[in-house]
Short mmCIF file of C-alpha atoms in Angstrom, two decimals:
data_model
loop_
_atom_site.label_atom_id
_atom_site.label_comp_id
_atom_site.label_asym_id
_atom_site.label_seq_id
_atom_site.Cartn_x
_atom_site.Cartn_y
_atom_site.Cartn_z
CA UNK P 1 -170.52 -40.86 -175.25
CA UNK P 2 -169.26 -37.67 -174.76
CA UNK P 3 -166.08 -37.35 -172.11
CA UNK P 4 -166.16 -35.38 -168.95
CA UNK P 5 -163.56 -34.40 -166.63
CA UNK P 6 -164.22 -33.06 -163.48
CA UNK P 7 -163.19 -29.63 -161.65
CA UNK P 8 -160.81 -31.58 -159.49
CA UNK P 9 -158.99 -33.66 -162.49
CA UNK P 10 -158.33 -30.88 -164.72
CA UNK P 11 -154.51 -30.12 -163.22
CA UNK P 12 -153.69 -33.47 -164.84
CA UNK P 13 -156.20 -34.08 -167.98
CA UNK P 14 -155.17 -34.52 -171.41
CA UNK P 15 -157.14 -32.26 -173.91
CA UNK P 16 -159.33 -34.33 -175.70
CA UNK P 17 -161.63 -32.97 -178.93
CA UNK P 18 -164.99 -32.74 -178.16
CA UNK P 19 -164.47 -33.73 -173.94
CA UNK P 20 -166.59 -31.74 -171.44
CA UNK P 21 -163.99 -29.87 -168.48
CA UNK P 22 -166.26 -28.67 -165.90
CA UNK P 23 -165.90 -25.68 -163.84
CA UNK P 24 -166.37 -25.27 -160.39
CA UNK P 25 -169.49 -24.67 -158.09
CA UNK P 26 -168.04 -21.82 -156.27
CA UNK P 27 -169.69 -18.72 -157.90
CA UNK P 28 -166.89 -16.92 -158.28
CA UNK P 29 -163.78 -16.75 -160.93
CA UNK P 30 -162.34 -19.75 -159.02
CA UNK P 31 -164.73 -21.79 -160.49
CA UNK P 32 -163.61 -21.12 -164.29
CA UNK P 33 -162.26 -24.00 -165.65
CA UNK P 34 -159.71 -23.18 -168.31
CA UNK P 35 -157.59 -21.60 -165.26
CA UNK P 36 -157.12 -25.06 -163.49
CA UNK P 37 -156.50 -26.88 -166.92
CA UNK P 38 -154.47 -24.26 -168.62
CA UNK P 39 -152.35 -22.50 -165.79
CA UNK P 40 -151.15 -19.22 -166.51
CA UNK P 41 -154.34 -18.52 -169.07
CA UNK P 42 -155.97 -16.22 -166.57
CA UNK P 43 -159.55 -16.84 -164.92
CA UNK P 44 -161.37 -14.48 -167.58
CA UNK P 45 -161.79 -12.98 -171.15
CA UNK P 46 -162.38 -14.57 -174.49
CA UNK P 47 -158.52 -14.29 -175.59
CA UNK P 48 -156.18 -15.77 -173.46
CA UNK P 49 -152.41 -15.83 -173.96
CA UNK P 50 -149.68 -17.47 -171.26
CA UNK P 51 -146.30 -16.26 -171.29
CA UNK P 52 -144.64 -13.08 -170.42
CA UNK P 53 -143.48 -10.43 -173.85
CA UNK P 54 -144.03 -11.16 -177.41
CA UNK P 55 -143.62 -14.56 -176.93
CA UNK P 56 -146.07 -17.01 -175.96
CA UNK P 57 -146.19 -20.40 -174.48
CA UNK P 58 -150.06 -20.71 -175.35
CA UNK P 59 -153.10 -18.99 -176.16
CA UNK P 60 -156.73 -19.97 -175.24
CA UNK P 61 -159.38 -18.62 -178.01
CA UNK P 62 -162.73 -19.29 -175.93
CA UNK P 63 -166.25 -18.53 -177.86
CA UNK P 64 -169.48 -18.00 -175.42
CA UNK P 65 -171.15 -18.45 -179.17
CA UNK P 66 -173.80 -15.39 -177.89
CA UNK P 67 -171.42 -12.11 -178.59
CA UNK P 68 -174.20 -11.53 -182.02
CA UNK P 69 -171.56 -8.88 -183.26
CA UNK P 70 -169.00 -11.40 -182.88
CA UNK P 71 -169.78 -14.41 -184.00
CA UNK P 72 -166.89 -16.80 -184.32
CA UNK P 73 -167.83 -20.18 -186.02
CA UNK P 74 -166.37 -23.40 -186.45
CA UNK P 75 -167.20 -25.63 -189.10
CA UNK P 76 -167.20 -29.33 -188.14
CA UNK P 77 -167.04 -30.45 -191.81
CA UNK P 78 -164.12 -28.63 -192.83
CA UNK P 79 -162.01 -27.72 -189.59
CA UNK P 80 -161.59 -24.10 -190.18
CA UNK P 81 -162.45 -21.99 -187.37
CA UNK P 82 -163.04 -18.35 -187.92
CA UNK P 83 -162.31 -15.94 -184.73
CA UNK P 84 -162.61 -12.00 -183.87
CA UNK P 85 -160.08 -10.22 -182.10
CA UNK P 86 -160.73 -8.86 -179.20
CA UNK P 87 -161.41 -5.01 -179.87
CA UNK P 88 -165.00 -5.12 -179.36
CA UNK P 89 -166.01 -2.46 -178.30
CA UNK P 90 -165.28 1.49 -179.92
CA UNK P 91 -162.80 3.90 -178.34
CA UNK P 92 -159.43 1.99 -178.89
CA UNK P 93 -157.19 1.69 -181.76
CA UNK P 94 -157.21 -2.14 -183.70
CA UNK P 95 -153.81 -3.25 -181.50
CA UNK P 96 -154.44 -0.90 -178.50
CA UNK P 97 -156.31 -3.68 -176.18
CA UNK P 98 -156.21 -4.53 -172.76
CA UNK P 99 -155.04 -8.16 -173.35
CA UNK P 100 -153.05 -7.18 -176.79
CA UNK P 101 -154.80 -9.85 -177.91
CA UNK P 102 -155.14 -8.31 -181.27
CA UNK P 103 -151.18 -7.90 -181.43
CA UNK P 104 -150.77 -11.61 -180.91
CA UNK P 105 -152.84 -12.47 -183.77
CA UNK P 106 -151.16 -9.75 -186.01
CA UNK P 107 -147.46 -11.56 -185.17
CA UNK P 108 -148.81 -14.79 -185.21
CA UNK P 109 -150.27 -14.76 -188.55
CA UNK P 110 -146.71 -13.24 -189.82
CA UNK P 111 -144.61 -16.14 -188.45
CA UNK P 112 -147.46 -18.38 -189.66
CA UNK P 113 -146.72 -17.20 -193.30
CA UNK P 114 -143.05 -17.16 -192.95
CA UNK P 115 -140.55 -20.16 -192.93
CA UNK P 116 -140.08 -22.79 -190.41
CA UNK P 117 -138.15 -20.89 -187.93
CA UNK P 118 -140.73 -18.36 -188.27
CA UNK P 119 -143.64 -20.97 -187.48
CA UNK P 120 -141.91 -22.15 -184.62
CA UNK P 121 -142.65 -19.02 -183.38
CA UNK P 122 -146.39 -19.75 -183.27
CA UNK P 123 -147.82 -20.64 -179.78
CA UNK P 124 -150.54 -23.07 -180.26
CA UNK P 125 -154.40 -22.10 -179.97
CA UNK P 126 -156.30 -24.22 -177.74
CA UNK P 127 -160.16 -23.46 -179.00
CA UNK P 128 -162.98 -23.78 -176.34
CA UNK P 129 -166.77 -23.51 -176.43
CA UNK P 130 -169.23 -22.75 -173.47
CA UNK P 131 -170.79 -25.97 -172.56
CA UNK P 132 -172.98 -25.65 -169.49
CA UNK P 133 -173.21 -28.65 -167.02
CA UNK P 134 -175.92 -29.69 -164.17
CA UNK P 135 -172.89 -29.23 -162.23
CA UNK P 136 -171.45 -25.90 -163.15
CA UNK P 137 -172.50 -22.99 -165.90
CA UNK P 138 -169.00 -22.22 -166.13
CA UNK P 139 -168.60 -26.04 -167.84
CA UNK P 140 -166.70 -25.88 -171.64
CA UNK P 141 -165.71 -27.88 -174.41
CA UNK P 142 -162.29 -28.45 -176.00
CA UNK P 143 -162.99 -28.07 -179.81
CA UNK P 144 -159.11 -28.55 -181.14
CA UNK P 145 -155.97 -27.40 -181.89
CA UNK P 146 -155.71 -24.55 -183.84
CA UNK P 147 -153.10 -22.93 -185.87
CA UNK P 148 -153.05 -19.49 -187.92
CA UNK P 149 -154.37 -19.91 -191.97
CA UNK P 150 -156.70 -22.11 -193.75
CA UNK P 151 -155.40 -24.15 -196.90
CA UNK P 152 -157.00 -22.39 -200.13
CA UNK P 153 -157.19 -19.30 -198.31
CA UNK P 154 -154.69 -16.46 -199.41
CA UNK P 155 -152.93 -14.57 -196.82
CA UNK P 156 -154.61 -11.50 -198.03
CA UNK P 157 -157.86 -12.94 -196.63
CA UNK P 158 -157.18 -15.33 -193.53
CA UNK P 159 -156.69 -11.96 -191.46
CA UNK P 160 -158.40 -9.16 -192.02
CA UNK P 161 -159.46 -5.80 -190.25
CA UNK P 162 -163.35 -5.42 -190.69
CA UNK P 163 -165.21 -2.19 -189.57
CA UNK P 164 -167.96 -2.62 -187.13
CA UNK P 165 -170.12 0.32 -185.64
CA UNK P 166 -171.30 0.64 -182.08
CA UNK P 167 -173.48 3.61 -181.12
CA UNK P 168 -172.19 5.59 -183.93
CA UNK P 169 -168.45 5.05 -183.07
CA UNK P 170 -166.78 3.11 -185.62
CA UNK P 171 -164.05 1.04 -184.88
CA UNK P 172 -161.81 -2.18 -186.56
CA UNK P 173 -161.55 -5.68 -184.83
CA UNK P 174 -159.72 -8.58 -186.54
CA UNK P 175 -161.29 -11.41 -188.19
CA UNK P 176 -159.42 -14.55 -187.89
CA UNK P 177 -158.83 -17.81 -189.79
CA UNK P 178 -157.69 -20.56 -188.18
CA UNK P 179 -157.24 -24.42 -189.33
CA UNK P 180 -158.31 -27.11 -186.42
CA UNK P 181 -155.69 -30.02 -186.92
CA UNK P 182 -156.40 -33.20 -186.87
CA UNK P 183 -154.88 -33.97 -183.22
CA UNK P 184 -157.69 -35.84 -180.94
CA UNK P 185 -155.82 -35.76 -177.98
CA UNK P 186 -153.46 -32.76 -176.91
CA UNK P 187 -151.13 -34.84 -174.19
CA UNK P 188 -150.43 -33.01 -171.06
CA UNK P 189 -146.75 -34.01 -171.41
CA UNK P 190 -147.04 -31.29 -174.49
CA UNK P 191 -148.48 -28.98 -172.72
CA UNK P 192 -145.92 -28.65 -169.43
CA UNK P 193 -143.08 -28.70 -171.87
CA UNK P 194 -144.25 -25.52 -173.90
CA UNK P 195 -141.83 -23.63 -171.58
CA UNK P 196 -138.81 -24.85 -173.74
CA UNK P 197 -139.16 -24.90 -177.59
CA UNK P 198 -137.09 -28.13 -178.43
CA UNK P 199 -138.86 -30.43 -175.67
CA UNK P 200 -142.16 -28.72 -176.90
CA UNK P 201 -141.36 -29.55 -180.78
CA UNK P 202 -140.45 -32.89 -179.72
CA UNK P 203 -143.39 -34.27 -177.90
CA UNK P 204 -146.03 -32.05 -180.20
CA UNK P 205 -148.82 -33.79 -181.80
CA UNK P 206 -147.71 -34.90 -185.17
CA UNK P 207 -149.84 -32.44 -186.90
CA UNK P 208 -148.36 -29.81 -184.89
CA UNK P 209 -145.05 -30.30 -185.75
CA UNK P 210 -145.62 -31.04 -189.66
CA UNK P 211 -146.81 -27.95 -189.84
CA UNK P 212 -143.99 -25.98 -188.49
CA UNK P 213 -141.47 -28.08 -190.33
CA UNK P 214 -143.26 -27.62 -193.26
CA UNK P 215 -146.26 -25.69 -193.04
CA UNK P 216 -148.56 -28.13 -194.78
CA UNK P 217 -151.95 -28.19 -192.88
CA UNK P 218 -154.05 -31.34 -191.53
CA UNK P 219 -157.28 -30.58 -190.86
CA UNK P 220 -159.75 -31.96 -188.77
CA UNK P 221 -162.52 -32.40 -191.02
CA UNK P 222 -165.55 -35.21 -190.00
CA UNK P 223 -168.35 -36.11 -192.79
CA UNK P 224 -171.84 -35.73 -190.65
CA UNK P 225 -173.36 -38.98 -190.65
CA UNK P 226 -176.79 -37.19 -190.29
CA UNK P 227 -178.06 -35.53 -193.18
CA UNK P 228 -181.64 -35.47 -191.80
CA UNK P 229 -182.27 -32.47 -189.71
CA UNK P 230 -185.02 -32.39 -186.86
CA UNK P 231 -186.90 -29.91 -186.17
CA UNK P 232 -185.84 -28.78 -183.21
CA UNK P 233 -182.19 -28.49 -184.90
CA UNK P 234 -183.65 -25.79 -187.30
CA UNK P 235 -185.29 -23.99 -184.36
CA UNK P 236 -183.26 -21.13 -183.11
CA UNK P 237 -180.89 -22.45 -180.30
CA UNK P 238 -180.11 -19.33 -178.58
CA UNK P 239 -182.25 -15.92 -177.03
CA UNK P 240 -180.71 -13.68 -179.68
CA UNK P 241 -181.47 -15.66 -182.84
CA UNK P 242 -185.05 -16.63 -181.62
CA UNK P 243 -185.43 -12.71 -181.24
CA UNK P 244 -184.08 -12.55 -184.93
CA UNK P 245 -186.50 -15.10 -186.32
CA UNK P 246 -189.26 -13.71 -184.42
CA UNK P 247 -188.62 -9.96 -185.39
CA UNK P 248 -188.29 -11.11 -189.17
CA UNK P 249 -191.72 -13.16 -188.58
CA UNK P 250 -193.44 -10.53 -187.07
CA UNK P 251 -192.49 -8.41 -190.12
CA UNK P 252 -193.67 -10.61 -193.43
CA UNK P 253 -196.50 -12.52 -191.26
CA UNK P 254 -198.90 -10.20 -193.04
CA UNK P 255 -197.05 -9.74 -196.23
CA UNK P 256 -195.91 -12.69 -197.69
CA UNK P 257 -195.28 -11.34 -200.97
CA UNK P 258 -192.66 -9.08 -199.72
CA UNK P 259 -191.03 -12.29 -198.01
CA UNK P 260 -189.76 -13.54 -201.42
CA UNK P 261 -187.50 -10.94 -202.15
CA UNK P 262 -186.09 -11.32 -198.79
CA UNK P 263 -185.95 -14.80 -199.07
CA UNK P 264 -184.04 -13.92 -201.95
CA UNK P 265 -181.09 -11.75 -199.94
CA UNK P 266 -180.97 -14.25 -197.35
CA UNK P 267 -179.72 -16.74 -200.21
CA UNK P 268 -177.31 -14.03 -201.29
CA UNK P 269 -176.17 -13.39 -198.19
CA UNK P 270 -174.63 -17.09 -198.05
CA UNK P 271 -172.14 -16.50 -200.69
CA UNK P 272 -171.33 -13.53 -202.92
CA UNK P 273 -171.51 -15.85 -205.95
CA UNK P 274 -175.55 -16.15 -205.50
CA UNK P 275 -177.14 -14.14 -208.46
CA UNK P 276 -180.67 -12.75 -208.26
CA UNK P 277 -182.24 -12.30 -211.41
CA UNK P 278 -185.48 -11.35 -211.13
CA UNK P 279 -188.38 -11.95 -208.09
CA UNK P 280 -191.72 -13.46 -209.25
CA UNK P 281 -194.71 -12.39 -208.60
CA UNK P 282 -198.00 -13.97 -208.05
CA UNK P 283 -199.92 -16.77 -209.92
CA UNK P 284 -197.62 -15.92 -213.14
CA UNK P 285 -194.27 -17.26 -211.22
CA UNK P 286 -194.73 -20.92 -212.00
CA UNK P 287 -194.24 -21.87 -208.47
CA UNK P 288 -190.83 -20.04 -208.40
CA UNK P 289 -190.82 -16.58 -206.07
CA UNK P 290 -187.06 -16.07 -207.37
CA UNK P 291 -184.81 -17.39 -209.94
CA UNK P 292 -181.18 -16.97 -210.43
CA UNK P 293 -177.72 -18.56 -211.23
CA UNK P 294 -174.53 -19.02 -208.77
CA UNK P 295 -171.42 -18.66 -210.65
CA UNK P 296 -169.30 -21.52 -210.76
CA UNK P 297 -166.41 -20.82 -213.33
CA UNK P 298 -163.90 -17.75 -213.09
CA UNK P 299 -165.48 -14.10 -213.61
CA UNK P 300 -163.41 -13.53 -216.62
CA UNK P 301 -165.05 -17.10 -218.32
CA UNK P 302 -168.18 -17.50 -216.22
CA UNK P 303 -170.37 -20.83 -215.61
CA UNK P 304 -173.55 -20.59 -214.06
CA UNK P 305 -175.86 -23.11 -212.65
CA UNK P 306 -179.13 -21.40 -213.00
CA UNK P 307 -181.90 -22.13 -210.02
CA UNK P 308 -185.20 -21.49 -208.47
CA UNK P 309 -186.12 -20.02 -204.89
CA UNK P 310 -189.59 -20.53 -203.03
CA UNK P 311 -190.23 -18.69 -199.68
CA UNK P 312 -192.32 -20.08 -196.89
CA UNK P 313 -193.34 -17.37 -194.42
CA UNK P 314 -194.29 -19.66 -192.19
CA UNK P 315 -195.14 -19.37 -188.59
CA UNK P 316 -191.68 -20.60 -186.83
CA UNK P 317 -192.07 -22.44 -183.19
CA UNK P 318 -192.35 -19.92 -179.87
CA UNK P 319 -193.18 -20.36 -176.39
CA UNK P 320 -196.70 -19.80 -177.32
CA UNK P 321 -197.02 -22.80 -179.93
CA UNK P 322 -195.31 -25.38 -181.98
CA UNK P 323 -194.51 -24.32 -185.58
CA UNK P 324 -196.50 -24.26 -188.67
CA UNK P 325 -193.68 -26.74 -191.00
CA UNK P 326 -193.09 -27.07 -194.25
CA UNK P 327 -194.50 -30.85 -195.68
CA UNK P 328 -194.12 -32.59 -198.68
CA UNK P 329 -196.42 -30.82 -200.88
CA UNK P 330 -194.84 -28.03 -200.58
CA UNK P 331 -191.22 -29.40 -201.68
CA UNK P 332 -193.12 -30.96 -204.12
CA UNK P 333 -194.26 -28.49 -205.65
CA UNK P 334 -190.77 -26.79 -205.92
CA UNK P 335 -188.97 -29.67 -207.02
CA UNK P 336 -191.73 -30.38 -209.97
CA UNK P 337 -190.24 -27.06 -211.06
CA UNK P 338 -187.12 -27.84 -211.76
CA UNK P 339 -185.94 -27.22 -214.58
CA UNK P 340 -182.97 -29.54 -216.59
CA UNK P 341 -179.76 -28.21 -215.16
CA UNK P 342 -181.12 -26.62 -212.30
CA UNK P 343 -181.32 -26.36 -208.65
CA UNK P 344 -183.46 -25.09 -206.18
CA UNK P 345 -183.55 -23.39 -203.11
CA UNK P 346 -186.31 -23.08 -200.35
CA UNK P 347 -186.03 -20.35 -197.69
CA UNK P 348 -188.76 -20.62 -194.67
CA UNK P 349 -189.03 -19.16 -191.38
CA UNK P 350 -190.24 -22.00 -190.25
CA UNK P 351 -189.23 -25.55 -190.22
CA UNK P 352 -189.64 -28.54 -192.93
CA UNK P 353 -191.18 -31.37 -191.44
CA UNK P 354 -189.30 -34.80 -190.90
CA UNK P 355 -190.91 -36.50 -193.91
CA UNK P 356 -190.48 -33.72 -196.75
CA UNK P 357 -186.31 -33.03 -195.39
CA UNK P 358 -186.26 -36.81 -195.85
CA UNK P 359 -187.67 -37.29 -199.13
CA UNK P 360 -186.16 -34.64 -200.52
CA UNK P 361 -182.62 -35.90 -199.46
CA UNK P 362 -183.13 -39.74 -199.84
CA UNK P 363 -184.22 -39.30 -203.45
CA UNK P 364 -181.06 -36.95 -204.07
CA UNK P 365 -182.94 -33.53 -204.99
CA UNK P 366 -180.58 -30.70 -205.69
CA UNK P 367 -182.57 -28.92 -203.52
CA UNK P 368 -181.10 -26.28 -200.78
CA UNK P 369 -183.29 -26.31 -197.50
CA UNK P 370 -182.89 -23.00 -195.24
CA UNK P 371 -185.23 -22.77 -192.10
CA UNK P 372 -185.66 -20.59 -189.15
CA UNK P 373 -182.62 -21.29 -187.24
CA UNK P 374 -180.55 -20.71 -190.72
CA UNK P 375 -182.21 -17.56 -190.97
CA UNK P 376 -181.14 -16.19 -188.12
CA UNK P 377 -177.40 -17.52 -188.33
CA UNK P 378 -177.06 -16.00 -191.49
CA UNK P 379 -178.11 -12.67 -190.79
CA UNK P 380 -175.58 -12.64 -187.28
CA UNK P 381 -172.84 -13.71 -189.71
CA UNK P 382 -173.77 -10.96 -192.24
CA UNK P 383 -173.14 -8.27 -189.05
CA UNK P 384 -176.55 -8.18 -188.49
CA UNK P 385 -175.94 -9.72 -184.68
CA UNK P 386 -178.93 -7.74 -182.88
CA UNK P 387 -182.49 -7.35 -183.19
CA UNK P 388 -182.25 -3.81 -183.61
CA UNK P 389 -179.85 -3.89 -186.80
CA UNK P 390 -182.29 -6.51 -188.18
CA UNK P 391 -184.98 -3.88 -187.94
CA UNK P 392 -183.13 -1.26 -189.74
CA UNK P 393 -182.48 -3.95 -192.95
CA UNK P 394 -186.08 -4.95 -192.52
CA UNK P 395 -187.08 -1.19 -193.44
CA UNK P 396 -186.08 -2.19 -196.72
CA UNK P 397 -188.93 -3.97 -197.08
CA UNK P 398 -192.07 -2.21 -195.63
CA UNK P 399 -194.67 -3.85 -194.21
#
């Protein structure tokens, strides 16, 4: 069962992965919580640093998860956490921001790369998630530790200025790599003793301090336990990706054909390895809309695993009905197929239903499922975060 502190108990309370700190019921910036748990953070703002100068004691990376331009991520399975700065919006430079929040992450991924006495350098990154309460809206969840890099990731790559464009200003924000350790409770003793660098070291989680001794990273990574997904977990979650799903349903409802070959870039869009070779048409595709290979070996001595795509422009679930699934005929039909060596991928805008996801992933089919809510995620990560940029890639396809 998932741990809650209350507003009053925060002054004292450990950080603990995954616990619920609730924030107060005034309705006013009193009532945010990461100011009583994490003095000196400030009572606003997605980047929060404590500590006067260059150097930091701390600094709070809190995601609302509904910026759609921004859309920081962290991935439960593997423990990195990706972050944008905080230049998000046009008419300042990449390091001219209110907070300098942008300038912290520049330093801090410097020292991170450096030697020990550079990494000491580091202030830790305490990474929170909005997590609404009956008791307070303001209510959020302590997701982990964080420190600058990912392991496997080159330096080149865990920071990196990406262009974004706002009402025809364009303008550069960070994005940001981060590695969650593996440290499931963050002692308050730790945290009052960031003011001096040698008590701080010495009563840091043990992950903490192996990596500034030594840099070598321990990330929290958990195995999901449920491989079955429900419907209502490939529904959109949020306003903004419903609007997505919807605006791409409204768009192919008519035109299924056309869905393929979108189906088809949504793949792509997952990882730049995905090949398209060709989009099938009609009765003569063999029950494939799309086949292709994803490139496995180097690019100087490829190896491919060829597969095959089928789209489902199905009607996804709205306020005005439930939605029209995906069953086991369907993924039947796709995995029959199959050829040797292959995989296959099915893209809907819909859901699958309970049975067909479970047959499918009982019997061990090399099959990729990707419903409504995926849809949707994967076009916000692409930096296609509103409904109106979704419309201008959907004019690729006409209806």
């Amino acid at each position: 069962m998932t741990r809650i502190f209350s507003f009053e108990d925060l002054p004292t309370a450990d950080l603990v992965v995954d616990a619920i700190y609730e924030g107060g019921s005034a309705r006013n910036s009193g009532s945010d919580p990461i100011a009583r748990l994490l003095p000196g953070s400030g009572n606003q703002g997605g980047f929060r640093a404590s500590g006067a100068g260059a150097k930091k004691k701390f600094v709070v990376l809190y995601s609302s998860g509904e910026e759609g331009d921004w859309p920081d991520r962290l991935d439960l399975n593997t423990g990195q956490f990706v972050y944008y700065g905080d230049n998000r919006t046009p008419g300042h430079d990449l390091h001219d921001t209110t907070r300098r929040g942008n300038l912290i992450l520049k330093a801090a991924f410097e020292n991170a790369h450096g030697d020990a006495m550079k990494r000491s350098q580091v202030p830790p990154f305490f990474v929170f998630t909005k997590c609404p309460t009956a008791k307070s809206n303001r209510s959020i969840q302590f997701k982990g530790l964080a420190v600058p890099g990912f392991p496997g990731l080159p330096m080149t790559e865990d920071l990196v200025a990406v262009w974004k464009t706002t009402s025809g200003e364009r303008f550069q924000n960070y994005r940001s790599v981060f590695t969650v350790l593996n440290a499931a409770t963050i002692p308050r003793v730790w945290i009052d003793s960031l003011d001096s660098q040698e008590i701080a070291l010495a009563t840091a989680p043990s992950t903490w301090r192996s990596w500034v001794e030594s840099g070598a990273y321990s990330p929290l990574t958990s195995e999901p336990t449920k491989v079955i997904r429900t419907e209502s977990e490939q529904t959109p979650d949020t306003p903004l990706k419903a609007a997505i799903l919807e605006r791409v349903w409204a768009h192919f409802k008519d035109s299924p054909l056309a869905f393929e070959s979108f189906a088809a870039r949504i793949y792509q869009l997952t990882d730049r390895r995905v090949i398209i070779d060709e989009i099938t048409r009609g009765s003569v595709d063999g029950g494939r809309d799309a086949i292709g290979r994803y490139l496995l070996g180097l690019s100087a001595d490829p190896v491919y695993a060829e597969f095959a795509l089928e789209a489902k422009c199905y009607r996804p679930s709205s306020e005005d009905g439930s939605a029209s699934t995906v069953g086991v005929r369907e993924v039947a039909r796709l995995i029959s197929r199959i050829r040797h060596r292959q995989f296959g991928v099915l893209v809907t805008t819909s859901a699958i239903a309970r049975q067909a996801y479970t047959e499918v992933r009982d019997d061990h089919h090399p099959i990729v499922l990707i419903s409504g809510r995926d849809i949707a995620e994967i076009l916000i990560q692409a930096g296609y975060g509103s409904v109106e940029r979704v419309g201008e890639l959907l004019g690729e396809w006409p209806a």
